[in-house]
Structure formats: C-alpha cells, structure tokens
Amino acid sequence: MIYILLGISSILIAFYIFNSLRNAQNSFAVQEVKRYFFKRNKADKNWSSNGRVYTNGIALVKDKTTEKKHFIKQSELCDIGILS
Amino acid sequence: MVEFNDKWYGWIPTNLGKVKFEFIDEEYLKKQFKTAKIQKVKEQLTISHADISYISDSPWFAKLFFWRKEYFSELDLTVKKKAEDFTGAMKILYKDSIEFFAEFFICSNGEVEFTLKQINNPESIEYVPFLESIKQIFYVVLKSIIHGDSHHHQKIDIAINITHDRFDEKKILDDMLFYLKTIEKNIKHIKNDSIRLKQSVLLDEVEGYLSYIETFVLLFEQKESSKLEKKKKIAQNIKKSLQATINKREKKHQSKEHFKTVLLTIAALFIATNILINSFYDSKEVLSIYVNNFSRNELFVYSFVFWFVVYFGFMYKSAKSFLYYNCYGCYKFLRNIIVALLGIVKIILIFLFLVIGIVLIGYGVFV
C-alpha cells in the first residue's frame, strides 16, 4: 500500500512540475529566451515589449531551406533606461 | 534599380540649440568605425566602407553561425557644410546584394529631412519589406555620426523616432516623454540587487536626457519668447548635461573604489590573522595545541581561503550589480542560459518522477 501511495505522490509531483513548466513556457521571460536563442530576436507583428525598453534591428539573412536572402525585423529587450 | 522620392524627418539632438560641424569628432568616428576610411576636411566629412553591423539585433553567437548566414551592412556617407546648414548623401549597402541610397538636409536646429532616392539590386533578395525600419536606420546612423551618441549605444533605439510627411515636433516630443515613462516603469518593476548601480546612475542619465528635451522645446515652441532668454536657458541646459555626465562618472569611480577599499581591508585582516596565528605557534598558550596540529603553510592557505570566501560573500551583490552595469550583454546571455537550463532540468525531473511513480505503483500492485 505504501508503495502505491508513494507512486501516486511521485506522479502528482511530476504533474505539478509539468504545470509549472507549462505556465513558465507561456511566460513573457521564456518566450523572450526562445526568441533570443532560436529566432535571432525576430519580432513579428504581434510582438509586444510588455512596457520594457527595447531596441529595433533589421537583419539580412539567407534562409537555410530556400537559400534565398530576406530581411527580418528584430526587437531586443535591453538594459533598463537609457543605454550607455 | 528602383527610383523613389520618398521623404521622412527626424531630429538630431543638440543641447546647444545648433548643430555645429566643428563638433563632429573625427577621432570618435575612427574609434567607432575602425575599418572605415574617414576624412574630415574644412567643410566636408567623408566616410566610406564603415561597418554598421550593429543595426542587426541578432545575439553575438547567432552572428557566428554559418548554417544560416547573415549579411552585414556597410555605410558610405558624405556631409557638406552649407553656411549654417548641412547637406549630404548616404548609402547603406549589403555586400553583393541590396543597396539603399538617400540624400539629406540638416538645418542648424537639428531638424533633418531625408529623401530616399533609389534602391539598387532589389531583385537580389526575396522581397523588400520593412522600408520603415530602413528609414529609421538612415536616421539613427546619421544621428550617431553628427551627435556622437554619448547617452546610449549605437542601436536603433526607440527614444526618438522618425516622422513622415512633415517634421512633427509634437510626435518627437511625445516619443521622448514615452521613453522616459518606460524607464520609470521598468525601474519600479525590477527590484533585484543587480540593477543597484545602474539605478543610481540612471537618474543622472535622465537628467542629461531632460536637458535635450528642454532645448528641443525652446527650439520648436511656437511662443515668441525673448531670444536672449532662450540662449540663457540653453546655457543652463548644457550645464545640466555636463553635471549629469560628471555625476555619472563619479558614481562609477566610487563603485570601483569600493572594490579596492574592501580588498585592502580584507588583505589587512588576512595579514593580521597570520601574525596572530604565528604568535601562537610553538608557544605555551592553550590555543597552540590546535594551531600546532597544522603546518605553517597549511594555516597560511586556510586563512587565505577563509578571507577569500568572506571577500566574495561580501562583494557578491556589488559584483553582480557591476556586471549588470558594465557588461549587460554578458549578463543577459548568462541569465538566458540559466532560464533555458532550468527548463531542461524541469523536463528531466518530470520524466524521473513519472518513471519512479510507475515503478513504485507496479511494485506495490504486484509484490
């Protein structure tokens, strides 16, 4: 009986971590990390800075699959306040 | 080649109230554009092959990746002094690819009018969207050359934006106010120690920024106030800007001094500890029983490790704050790595707990 209870507790803990991960995945900070590491800070039309200071950028890149060059619009959250 | 005659406007900040050709700093430009050919003669400035890859917001490591190559831009520019005003032309070019060519006219009050003249090789890329961003780049690059940005690094910041159709003073001022409000909001929301140094310096930076806003209002205000009074106010604004720079430098200096002072104190305590320990060595004091269990070298190393840990513990928050202020890029990279690692650890934990749970339930049912 004790093993079954411990097993159920373990699965519940796994679900708890899963939920916290799912919430974190939706959080602004995690979305920003994904943009930073995997999308070259690409900003689509729906991107919002959530009231944070940011810079705008533009990059000309070659697409890996189509081998064609195209511009991407970028935004990067930056240091608070005026940059120095 | 596609020809245009598209216009847009911006403001080059000047707290003097006049953009002066004499204040374009050739040495500063040579530091900023190391590989460029820069020539400033009496009434003309020429820059060719200046690397302006900073207009890309890709993280530093993404620029190294060869699997999805990024093309970096160069700048060719000519500025000519024409009485009190300036005229000139700029070309932003991506090597073996698209080129944007524009002309500009700068009034002595900082008002600048751009005209996009032509785009060469537009067929070399899939499509040419984001013409607004390209226009903003022209403005930011020119502003950084004429103004010599000292308040912020050379990126396409959102502090002052371009306006279309006409020079819109109200929109420019609104953008500047919005930027100040964003700073205030950001500071109020971030409460960790890492921004301590930045926070203390920020007020001085804002003070300098305010002096530009005041000059802007004086320059473009419709109200006809005394010209001499305006000049006096401009002089006060220059003083404010200077005061802000001095305060900022003083705070940075104090922060470095703090590191040194604590280090010297710890070094003095380390020496005192060793003198004390050695005085017990081979003596008849009670403590010598404990001290004699170790060699002199071991005691020296242990006391060093002890005081090093104390120093690190004491300076940890200050060091974090210093790193945030001086190496924000590095700080941001490390913080993002930690967030990503935490995500991976959570995924591993989920699988681990699931497997343990299933094994335990299986064991409880069958045994």
PDB file of N, CA and C in Angstrom, chain A residues 32-43 57-62 72-76, chain B residues 56-72:
ATOM      1  N   GLU A  32      10.847  35.249 -24.496  1.00  0.00           N
ATOM      2  CA  GLU A  32      11.970  36.100 -24.885  1.00  0.00           C
ATOM      3  C   GLU A  32      13.258  35.296 -25.026  1.00  0.00           C
ATOM      4  N   VAL A  33      13.453  34.328 -24.116  1.00  0.00           N
ATOM      5  CA  VAL A  33      14.646  33.463 -24.191  1.00  0.00           C
ATOM      6  C   VAL A  33      14.630  32.661 -25.493  1.00  0.00           C
ATOM      7  N   LYS A  34      13.451  32.166 -25.857  1.00  0.00           N
ATOM      8  CA  LYS A  34      13.320  31.392 -27.109  1.00  0.00           C
ATOM      9  C   LYS A  34      13.650  32.272 -28.310  1.00  0.00           C
ATOM     10  N   ARG A  35      13.126  33.505 -28.286  1.00  0.00           N
ATOM     11  CA  ARG A  35      13.394  34.430 -29.386  1.00  0.00           C
ATOM     12  C   ARG A  35      14.885  34.737 -29.476  1.00  0.00           C
ATOM     13  N   TYR A  36      15.508  34.881 -28.326  1.00  0.00           N
ATOM     14  CA  TYR A  36      16.932  35.233 -28.244  1.00  0.00           C
ATOM     15  C   TYR A  36      17.802  34.103 -28.796  1.00  0.00           C
ATOM     16  N   PHE A  37      17.503  32.863 -28.370  1.00  0.00           N
ATOM     17  CA  PHE A  37      18.368  31.748 -28.755  1.00  0.00           C
ATOM     18  C   PHE A  37      18.060  31.173 -30.140  1.00  0.00           C
ATOM     19  N   PHE A  38      16.789  31.126 -30.512  1.00  0.00           N
ATOM     20  CA  PHE A  38      16.430  30.385 -31.729  1.00  0.00           C
ATOM     21  C   PHE A  38      15.916  31.248 -32.887  1.00  0.00           C
ATOM     22  N   LYS A  39      15.560  32.507 -32.627  1.00  0.00           N
ATOM     23  CA  LYS A  39      14.939  33.290 -33.714  1.00  0.00           C
ATOM     24  C   LYS A  39      15.658  34.588 -34.029  1.00  0.00           C
ATOM     25  N   ARG A  40      16.879  34.745 -33.545  1.00  0.00           N
ATOM     26  CA  ARG A  40      17.648  35.982 -33.786  1.00  0.00           C
ATOM     27  C   ARG A  40      16.854  37.221 -33.396  1.00  0.00           C
ATOM     28  N   ASN A  41      16.119  37.138 -32.323  1.00  0.00           N
ATOM     29  CA  ASN A  41      15.309  38.261 -31.839  1.00  0.00           C
ATOM     30  C   ASN A  41      14.283  38.757 -32.856  1.00  0.00           C
ATOM     31  N   LYS A  42      13.853  37.868 -33.738  1.00  0.00           N
ATOM     32  CA  LYS A  42      12.861  38.239 -34.745  1.00  0.00           C
ATOM     33  C   LYS A  42      11.555  38.681 -34.061  1.00  0.00           C
ATOM     34  N   ALA A  43      11.022  39.806 -34.524  1.00  0.00           N
ATOM     35  CA  ALA A  43       9.778  40.297 -33.907  1.00  0.00           C
ATOM     36  C   ALA A  43       8.664  40.279 -34.941  1.00  0.00           C
ATOM     37  N   GLY A  57      15.932  46.310 -34.613  1.00  0.00           N
ATOM     38  CA  GLY A  57      17.031  45.952 -35.504  1.00  0.00           C
ATOM     39  C   GLY A  57      16.497  45.383 -36.790  1.00  0.00           C
ATOM     40  N   ILE A  58      17.389  45.237 -37.751  1.00  0.00           N
ATOM     41  CA  ILE A  58      16.988  44.606 -39.010  1.00  0.00           C
ATOM     42  C   ILE A  58      18.177  43.778 -39.495  1.00  0.00           C
ATOM     43  N   ALA A  59      17.900  42.577 -39.949  1.00  0.00           N
ATOM     44  CA  ALA A  59      18.996  41.702 -40.377  1.00  0.00           C
ATOM     45  C   ALA A  59      18.662  41.077 -41.719  1.00  0.00           C
ATOM     46  N   LEU A  60      19.682  40.978 -42.572  1.00  0.00           N
ATOM     47  CA  LEU A  60      19.511  40.303 -43.860  1.00  0.00           C
ATOM     48  C   LEU A  60      20.098  38.905 -43.715  1.00  0.00           C
ATOM     49  N   VAL A  61      19.254  37.907 -43.844  1.00  0.00           N
ATOM     50  CA  VAL A  61      19.728  36.530 -43.632  1.00  0.00           C
ATOM     51  C   VAL A  61      19.396  35.648 -44.841  1.00  0.00           C
ATOM     52  N   LYS A  62      20.161  34.561 -44.928  1.00  0.00           N
ATOM     53  CA  LYS A  62      19.898  33.597 -46.006  1.00  0.00           C
ATOM     54  C   LYS A  62      19.136  32.444 -45.382  1.00  0.00           C
ATOM     55  N   ILE A  72      14.770  40.296 -41.865  1.00  0.00           N
ATOM     56  CA  ILE A  72      13.893  40.028 -40.725  1.00  0.00           C
ATOM     57  C   ILE A  72      13.925  41.253 -39.809  1.00  0.00           C
ATOM     58  N   LYS A  73      12.764  41.572 -39.281  1.00  0.00           N
ATOM     59  CA  LYS A  73      12.651  42.702 -38.365  1.00  0.00           C
ATOM     60  C   LYS A  73      12.906  42.171 -36.952  1.00  0.00           C
ATOM     61  N   GLN A  74      13.727  42.891 -36.209  1.00  0.00           N
ATOM     62  CA  GLN A  74      14.093  42.405 -34.876  1.00  0.00           C
ATOM     63  C   GLN A  74      13.767  43.422 -33.785  1.00  0.00           C
ATOM     64  N   SER A  75      13.589  42.900 -32.597  1.00  0.00           N
ATOM     65  CA  SER A  75      13.456  43.759 -31.413  1.00  0.00           C
ATOM     66  C   SER A  75      14.151  43.061 -30.276  1.00  0.00           C
ATOM     67  N   GLU A  76      14.913  43.809 -29.527  1.00  0.00           N
ATOM     68  CA  GLU A  76      15.627  43.193 -28.413  1.00  0.00           C
ATOM     69  C   GLU A  76      15.369  43.979 -27.138  1.00  0.00           C
TER      70      GLU A  76
ATOM     71  N   SER B  56      21.944  45.223 -36.695  1.00  0.00           N
ATOM     72  CA  SER B  56      21.290  43.919 -36.532  1.00  0.00           C
ATOM     73  C   SER B  56      21.189  43.609 -35.040  1.00  0.00           C
ATOM     74  N   ASP B  57      20.047  43.136 -34.614  1.00  0.00           N
ATOM     75  CA  ASP B  57      19.829  42.800 -33.200  1.00  0.00           C
ATOM     76  C   ASP B  57      20.049  41.318 -32.923  1.00  0.00           C
ATOM     77  N   SER B  58      20.709  40.609 -33.843  1.00  0.00           N
ATOM     78  CA  SER B  58      20.984  39.187 -33.601  1.00  0.00           C
ATOM     79  C   SER B  58      21.960  39.070 -32.433  1.00  0.00           C
ATOM     80  N   PRO B  59      21.782  38.055 -31.565  1.00  0.00           N
ATOM     81  CA  PRO B  59      22.749  37.875 -30.480  1.00  0.00           C
ATOM     82  C   PRO B  59      24.131  37.554 -31.059  1.00  0.00           C
ATOM     83  N   TRP B  60      25.181  37.822 -30.316  1.00  0.00           N
ATOM     84  CA  TRP B  60      26.549  37.684 -30.843  1.00  0.00           C
ATOM     85  C   TRP B  60      26.842  36.290 -31.362  1.00  0.00           C
ATOM     86  N   PHE B  61      26.310  35.258 -30.682  1.00  0.00           N
ATOM     87  CA  PHE B  61      26.637  33.891 -31.109  1.00  0.00           C
ATOM     88  C   PHE B  61      25.924  33.537 -32.415  1.00  0.00           C
ATOM     89  N   ALA B  62      24.740  34.164 -32.648  1.00  0.00           N
ATOM     90  CA  ALA B  62      23.983  33.882 -33.876  1.00  0.00           C
ATOM     91  C   ALA B  62      24.701  34.449 -35.095  1.00  0.00           C
ATOM     92  N   LYS B  63      25.482  35.497 -34.869  1.00  0.00           N
ATOM     93  CA  LYS B  63      26.222  36.094 -35.984  1.00  0.00           C
ATOM     94  C   LYS B  63      27.372  35.182 -36.421  1.00  0.00           C
ATOM     95  N   LEU B  64      27.763  34.252 -35.521  1.00  0.00           N
ATOM     96  CA  LEU B  64      28.870  33.352 -35.848  1.00  0.00           C
ATOM     97  C   LEU B  64      28.393  32.131 -36.621  1.00  0.00           C
ATOM     98  N   PHE B  65      27.102  31.806 -36.507  1.00  0.00           N
ATOM     99  CA  PHE B  65      26.612  30.576 -37.114  1.00  0.00           C
ATOM    100  C   PHE B  65      26.669  30.655 -38.643  1.00  0.00           C
ATOM    101  N   PHE B  66      27.174  29.563 -39.251  1.00  0.00           N
ATOM    102  CA  PHE B  66      27.295  29.570 -40.710  1.00  0.00           C
ATOM    103  C   PHE B  66      26.110  28.887 -41.386  1.00  0.00           C
ATOM    104  N   TRP B  67      25.279  28.214 -40.585  1.00  0.00           N
ATOM    105  CA  TRP B  67      24.174  27.464 -41.181  1.00  0.00           C
ATOM    106  C   TRP B  67      23.058  28.357 -41.690  1.00  0.00           C
ATOM    107  N   ARG B  68      23.007  29.566 -41.214  1.00  0.00           N
ATOM    108  CA  ARG B  68      22.015  30.499 -41.739  1.00  0.00           C
ATOM    109  C   ARG B  68      22.698  31.854 -41.806  1.00  0.00           C
ATOM    110  N   LYS B  69      23.392  32.073 -42.886  1.00  0.00           N
ATOM    111  CA  LYS B  69      24.322  33.191 -42.948  1.00  0.00           C
ATOM    112  C   LYS B  69      23.624  34.554 -42.880  1.00  0.00           C
ATOM    113  N   GLU B  70      24.227  35.414 -42.098  1.00  0.00           N
ATOM    114  CA  GLU B  70      23.696  36.772 -42.005  1.00  0.00           C
ATOM    115  C   GLU B  70      24.620  37.722 -42.769  1.00  0.00           C
ATOM    116  N   TYR B  71      24.037  38.653 -43.489  1.00  0.00           N
ATOM    117  CA  TYR B  71      24.821  39.602 -44.276  1.00  0.00           C
ATOM    118  C   TYR B  71      24.868  40.930 -43.525  1.00  0.00           C
ATOM    119  N   PHE B  72      26.054  41.475 -43.419  1.00  0.00           N
ATOM    120  CA  PHE B  72      26.193  42.707 -42.655  1.00  0.00           C
ATOM    121  C   PHE B  72      26.330  43.919 -43.577  1.00  0.00           C
TER     122      PHE B  72
END
